Amino acid sequence: MQLGLIGLGRMGGNMARRLMAAGHQIVAWDRSADAVSSLSKDGASGASSLDDLIARLDPPRAVWIMVPAGDPTEQTVTMLADRMTSGDTIIDGGNSFYKDDIRRSRALAPKGVNYVDVGTSGGVWGADRGYCLMVGSSDDAFARLRPIFRTLAPGQGETLPTPSLDLSKTTAHEGYVHCGPPGAGHFVKMIHNGIEYGLMQAYAEGFDILRNAGSETLPPEQRFNLNLPEIAEVWRRGSVVSSWLLDLAARALADDPQLTKYVGFVQDSGEGRWTVDAAIEEEVPADVLTAALYARFRSRRDHTFAEKLLSALRAQFGGHVERPR
């Protein structure tokens, strides 16, 4: 199948190469001429501009966008919409806010241009492992793009389908799924990332407790000098907490047991905040996911004014003196 692809960063470039390896025809464009040139050497048809990309595609066209969420995606969708005709399809594979997807889909509908949002999970490992795809689109758009989704997805592999799942009615066991109309794909991916925050925070806190099991604040007989790389490794085998995230933690700890390469300044990419916003709108308690997001905020600060006020209050009501630094 022929597909236009805009944005040839780590994920976009890897996705293009995975598709080409399976025989799909990729027409690629990026603001970086070097990125286009590199992918052209691997077999892509390199476009010199957005207009050139559109001209190289046969109608009905399908163009996949892999650029940062927010203004870059908004501008790209707008520019594509101005150049596309009825029956064409715009696919946003980034991490856009699902309400933006709904708005864009409605704006494109009068022109007959399909809008598809694809929550894409897999990161830099996806080129080899495949990408988990959560799709929001019309039924017809999903059906047309299935060859692309099937190639990008990991496939069933060694993970057997859940016994009670009706495989005649879903593609979920292949690693891609039609979640619903436009917006649904990025909504599901948003919650996926919120859960990811919670899982990562749970591992982080658990290993921090293990690391401090030898603290001098504990009675000598309760102190343990634990080997974290070995614990991470053994948990990968038969444990109920095993996961790909644990695999990555084990790798990081084996490479650098003290994690000396990191300072612990943890960014968030937006989906965690949107997840908490959605929980508030739905009036759904999300204690763990919210706390995990706040932990990332806390990681970026030294002692806050709030913590200074807490110390001041303890000193005022109880004469408690702070420990010297």
PDB file of N, CA and C in Angstrom, residues 140-181:
ATOM      1  N   ASP A 140     -14.969   2.584   7.707  1.00  0.00           N
ATOM      2  CA  ASP A 140     -14.408   2.489   6.361  1.00  0.00           C
ATOM      3  C   ASP A 140     -12.921   2.867   6.340  1.00  0.00           C
ATOM      4  N   ALA A 141     -12.572   3.928   7.051  1.00  0.00           N
ATOM      5  CA  ALA A 141     -11.167   4.350   7.086  1.00  0.00           C
ATOM      6  C   ALA A 141     -10.298   3.288   7.751  1.00  0.00           C
ATOM      7  N   PHE A 142     -10.809   2.686   8.810  1.00  0.00           N
ATOM      8  CA  PHE A 142     -10.059   1.626   9.482  1.00  0.00           C
ATOM      9  C   PHE A 142      -9.843   0.439   8.540  1.00  0.00           C
ATOM     10  N   ALA A 143     -10.887   0.047   7.831  1.00  0.00           N
ATOM     11  CA  ALA A 143     -10.782  -1.096   6.924  1.00  0.00           C
ATOM     12  C   ALA A 143      -9.760  -0.830   5.822  1.00  0.00           C
ATOM     13  N   ARG A 144      -9.757   0.385   5.301  1.00  0.00           N
ATOM     14  CA  ARG A 144      -8.824   0.708   4.219  1.00  0.00           C
ATOM     15  C   ARG A 144      -7.375   0.667   4.691  1.00  0.00           C
ATOM     16  N   LEU A 145      -7.135   1.081   5.916  1.00  0.00           N
ATOM     17  CA  LEU A 145      -5.768   1.191   6.426  1.00  0.00           C
ATOM     18  C   LEU A 145      -5.278  -0.055   7.149  1.00  0.00           C
ATOM     19  N   ARG A 146      -6.089  -1.092   7.198  1.00  0.00           N
ATOM     20  CA  ARG A 146      -5.687  -2.300   7.919  1.00  0.00           C
ATOM     21  C   ARG A 146      -4.347  -2.876   7.463  1.00  0.00           C
ATOM     22  N   PRO A 147      -4.009  -2.858   6.158  1.00  0.00           N
ATOM     23  CA  PRO A 147      -2.687  -3.375   5.771  1.00  0.00           C
ATOM     24  C   PRO A 147      -1.530  -2.629   6.434  1.00  0.00           C
ATOM     25  N   ILE A 148      -1.711  -1.327   6.619  1.00  0.00           N
ATOM     26  CA  ILE A 148      -0.684  -0.528   7.286  1.00  0.00           C
ATOM     27  C   ILE A 148      -0.615  -0.888   8.771  1.00  0.00           C
ATOM     28  N   PHE A 149      -1.776  -0.932   9.414  1.00  0.00           N
ATOM     29  CA  PHE A 149      -1.808  -1.255  10.838  1.00  0.00           C
ATOM     30  C   PHE A 149      -1.241  -2.653  11.094  1.00  0.00           C
ATOM     31  N   ARG A 150      -1.601  -3.602  10.239  1.00  0.00           N
ATOM     32  CA  ARG A 150      -1.166  -4.977  10.445  1.00  0.00           C
ATOM     33  C   ARG A 150       0.364  -5.081  10.360  1.00  0.00           C
ATOM     34  N   THR A 151       0.964  -4.302   9.474  1.00  0.00           N
ATOM     35  CA  THR A 151       2.421  -4.332   9.328  1.00  0.00           C
ATOM     36  C   THR A 151       3.115  -3.674  10.511  1.00  0.00           C
ATOM     37  N   LEU A 152       2.594  -2.553  10.964  1.00  0.00           N
ATOM     38  CA  LEU A 152       3.229  -1.834  12.063  1.00  0.00           C
ATOM     39  C   LEU A 152       3.064  -2.562  13.393  1.00  0.00           C
ATOM     40  N   ALA A 153       1.958  -3.255  13.569  1.00  0.00           N
ATOM     41  CA  ALA A 153       1.673  -3.938  14.836  1.00  0.00           C
ATOM     42  C   ALA A 153       2.588  -5.156  15.015  1.00  0.00           C
ATOM     43  N   PRO A 154       2.764  -5.603  16.260  1.00  0.00           N
ATOM     44  CA  PRO A 154       3.646  -6.745  16.519  1.00  0.00           C
ATOM     45  C   PRO A 154       3.084  -8.078  16.071  1.00  0.00           C
ATOM     46  N   GLY A 155       1.773  -8.162  15.856  1.00  0.00           N
ATOM     47  CA  GLY A 155       1.168  -9.452  15.560  1.00  0.00           C
ATOM     48  C   GLY A 155       0.939 -10.248  16.833  1.00  0.00           C
ATOM     49  N   GLN A 156       0.318 -11.389  16.691  1.00  0.00           N
ATOM     50  CA  GLN A 156       0.009 -12.196  17.883  1.00  0.00           C
ATOM     51  C   GLN A 156       1.269 -12.690  18.571  1.00  0.00           C
ATOM     52  N   GLY A 157       2.258 -13.093  17.804  1.00  0.00           N
ATOM     53  CA  GLY A 157       3.497 -13.585  18.378  1.00  0.00           C
ATOM     54  C   GLY A 157       3.280 -14.764  19.300  1.00  0.00           C
ATOM     55  N   GLU A 158       4.008 -14.784  20.414  1.00  0.00           N
ATOM     56  CA  GLU A 158       3.912 -15.885  21.370  1.00  0.00           C
ATOM     57  C   GLU A 158       2.852 -15.638  22.442  1.00  0.00           C
ATOM     58  N   THR A 159       2.211 -14.465  22.395  1.00  0.00           N
ATOM     59  CA  THR A 159       1.185 -14.150  23.384  1.00  0.00           C
ATOM     60  C   THR A 159      -0.159 -14.687  22.908  1.00  0.00           C
ATOM     61  N   LEU A 160      -0.619 -15.748  23.523  1.00  0.00           N
ATOM     62  CA  LEU A 160      -1.871 -16.371  23.096  1.00  0.00           C
ATOM     63  C   LEU A 160      -3.055 -15.464  23.413  1.00  0.00           C
ATOM     64  N   PRO A 161      -4.055 -15.408  22.525  1.00  0.00           N
ATOM     65  CA  PRO A 161      -5.242 -14.587  22.791  1.00  0.00           C
ATOM     66  C   PRO A 161      -5.970 -15.063  24.045  1.00  0.00           C
ATOM     67  N   THR A 162      -6.639 -14.143  24.709  1.00  0.00           N
ATOM     68  CA  THR A 162      -7.479 -14.499  25.847  1.00  0.00           C
ATOM     69  C   THR A 162      -8.542 -15.491  25.382  1.00  0.00           C
ATOM     70  N   PRO A 163      -8.706 -16.635  26.068  1.00  0.00           N
ATOM     71  CA  PRO A 163      -9.575 -17.706  25.581  1.00  0.00           C
ATOM     72  C   PRO A 163     -10.988 -17.264  25.234  1.00  0.00           C
ATOM     73  N   SER A 164     -11.578 -16.349  25.997  1.00  0.00           N
ATOM     74  CA  SER A 164     -12.965 -15.969  25.763  1.00  0.00           C
ATOM     75  C   SER A 164     -13.123 -14.847  24.736  1.00  0.00           C
ATOM     76  N   LEU A 165     -12.017 -14.377  24.165  1.00  0.00           N
ATOM     77  CA  LEU A 165     -12.083 -13.293  23.180  1.00  0.00           C
ATOM     78  C   LEU A 165     -12.526 -13.848  21.829  1.00  0.00           C
ATOM     79  N   ASP A 166     -13.535 -13.224  21.229  1.00  0.00           N
ATOM     80  CA  ASP A 166     -14.035 -13.651  19.922  1.00  0.00           C
ATOM     81  C   ASP A 166     -13.136 -13.045  18.839  1.00  0.00           C
ATOM     82  N   LEU A 167     -12.221 -13.840  18.316  1.00  0.00           N
ATOM     83  CA  LEU A 167     -11.225 -13.350  17.364  1.00  0.00           C
ATOM     84  C   LEU A 167     -11.839 -12.962  16.025  1.00  0.00           C
ATOM     85  N   SER A 168     -13.081 -13.381  15.757  1.00  0.00           N
ATOM     86  CA  SER A 168     -13.740 -13.018  14.500  1.00  0.00           C
ATOM     87  C   SER A 168     -14.251 -11.583  14.510  1.00  0.00           C
ATOM     88  N   LYS A 169     -14.255 -10.962  15.681  1.00  0.00           N
ATOM     89  CA  LYS A 169     -14.817  -9.625  15.804  1.00  0.00           C
ATOM     90  C   LYS A 169     -13.795  -8.569  16.201  1.00  0.00           C
ATOM     91  N   THR A 170     -12.517  -8.930  16.252  1.00  0.00           N
ATOM     92  CA  THR A 170     -11.504  -7.974  16.692  1.00  0.00           C
ATOM     93  C   THR A 170     -10.162  -8.282  16.054  1.00  0.00           C
ATOM     94  N   THR A 171      -9.298  -7.274  16.076  1.00  0.00           N
ATOM     95  CA  THR A 171      -7.902  -7.452  15.667  1.00  0.00           C
ATOM     96  C   THR A 171      -6.976  -7.203  16.861  1.00  0.00           C
ATOM     97  N   ALA A 172      -7.543  -7.066  18.053  1.00  0.00           N
ATOM     98  CA  ALA A 172      -6.756  -6.698  19.231  1.00  0.00           C
ATOM     99  C   ALA A 172      -5.624  -7.685  19.485  1.00  0.00           C
ATOM    100  N   HIS A 173      -5.870  -8.960  19.225  1.00  0.00           N
ATOM    101  CA  HIS A 173      -4.844  -9.978  19.476  1.00  0.00           C
ATOM    102  C   HIS A 173      -3.657  -9.861  18.517  1.00  0.00           C
ATOM    103  N   GLU A 174      -3.810  -9.047  17.465  1.00  0.00           N
ATOM    104  CA  GLU A 174      -2.717  -8.818  16.529  1.00  0.00           C
ATOM    105  C   GLU A 174      -1.915  -7.560  16.884  1.00  0.00           C
ATOM    106  N   GLY A 175      -2.379  -6.825  17.902  1.00  0.00           N
ATOM    107  CA  GLY A 175      -1.627  -5.653  18.336  1.00  0.00           C
ATOM    108  C   GLY A 175      -2.161  -4.333  17.826  1.00  0.00           C
ATOM    109  N   TYR A 176      -3.320  -4.346  17.164  1.00  0.00           N
ATOM    110  CA  TYR A 176      -3.964  -3.095  16.772  1.00  0.00           C
ATOM    111  C   TYR A 176      -5.466  -3.266  16.922  1.00  0.00           C
ATOM    112  N   VAL A 177      -6.170  -2.173  17.262  1.00  0.00           N
ATOM    113  CA  VAL A 177      -7.592  -2.296  17.531  1.00  0.00           C
ATOM    114  C   VAL A 177      -8.318  -1.010  17.150  1.00  0.00           C
ATOM    115  N   HIS A 178      -9.522  -1.166  16.621  1.00  0.00           N
ATOM    116  CA  HIS A 178     -10.384  -0.026  16.316  1.00  0.00           C
ATOM    117  C   HIS A 178     -11.144   0.315  17.583  1.00  0.00           C
ATOM    118  N   CYS A 179     -10.769   1.415  18.229  1.00  0.00           N
ATOM    119  CA  CYS A 179     -11.356   1.772  19.532  1.00  0.00           C
ATOM    120  C   CYS A 179     -12.718   2.443  19.402  1.00  0.00           C
ATOM    121  N   GLY A 180     -12.955   3.121  18.275  1.00  0.00           N
ATOM    122  CA  GLY A 180     -14.199   3.859  18.108  1.00  0.00           C
ATOM    123  C   GLY A 180     -14.009   4.976  17.108  1.00  0.00           C
ATOM    124  N   PRO A 181     -14.861   5.997  17.129  1.00  0.00           N
ATOM    125  CA  PRO A 181     -14.783   7.101  16.168  1.00  0.00           C
ATOM    126  C   PRO A 181     -13.565   7.981  16.432  1.00  0.00           C
TER     127      PRO A 181
END
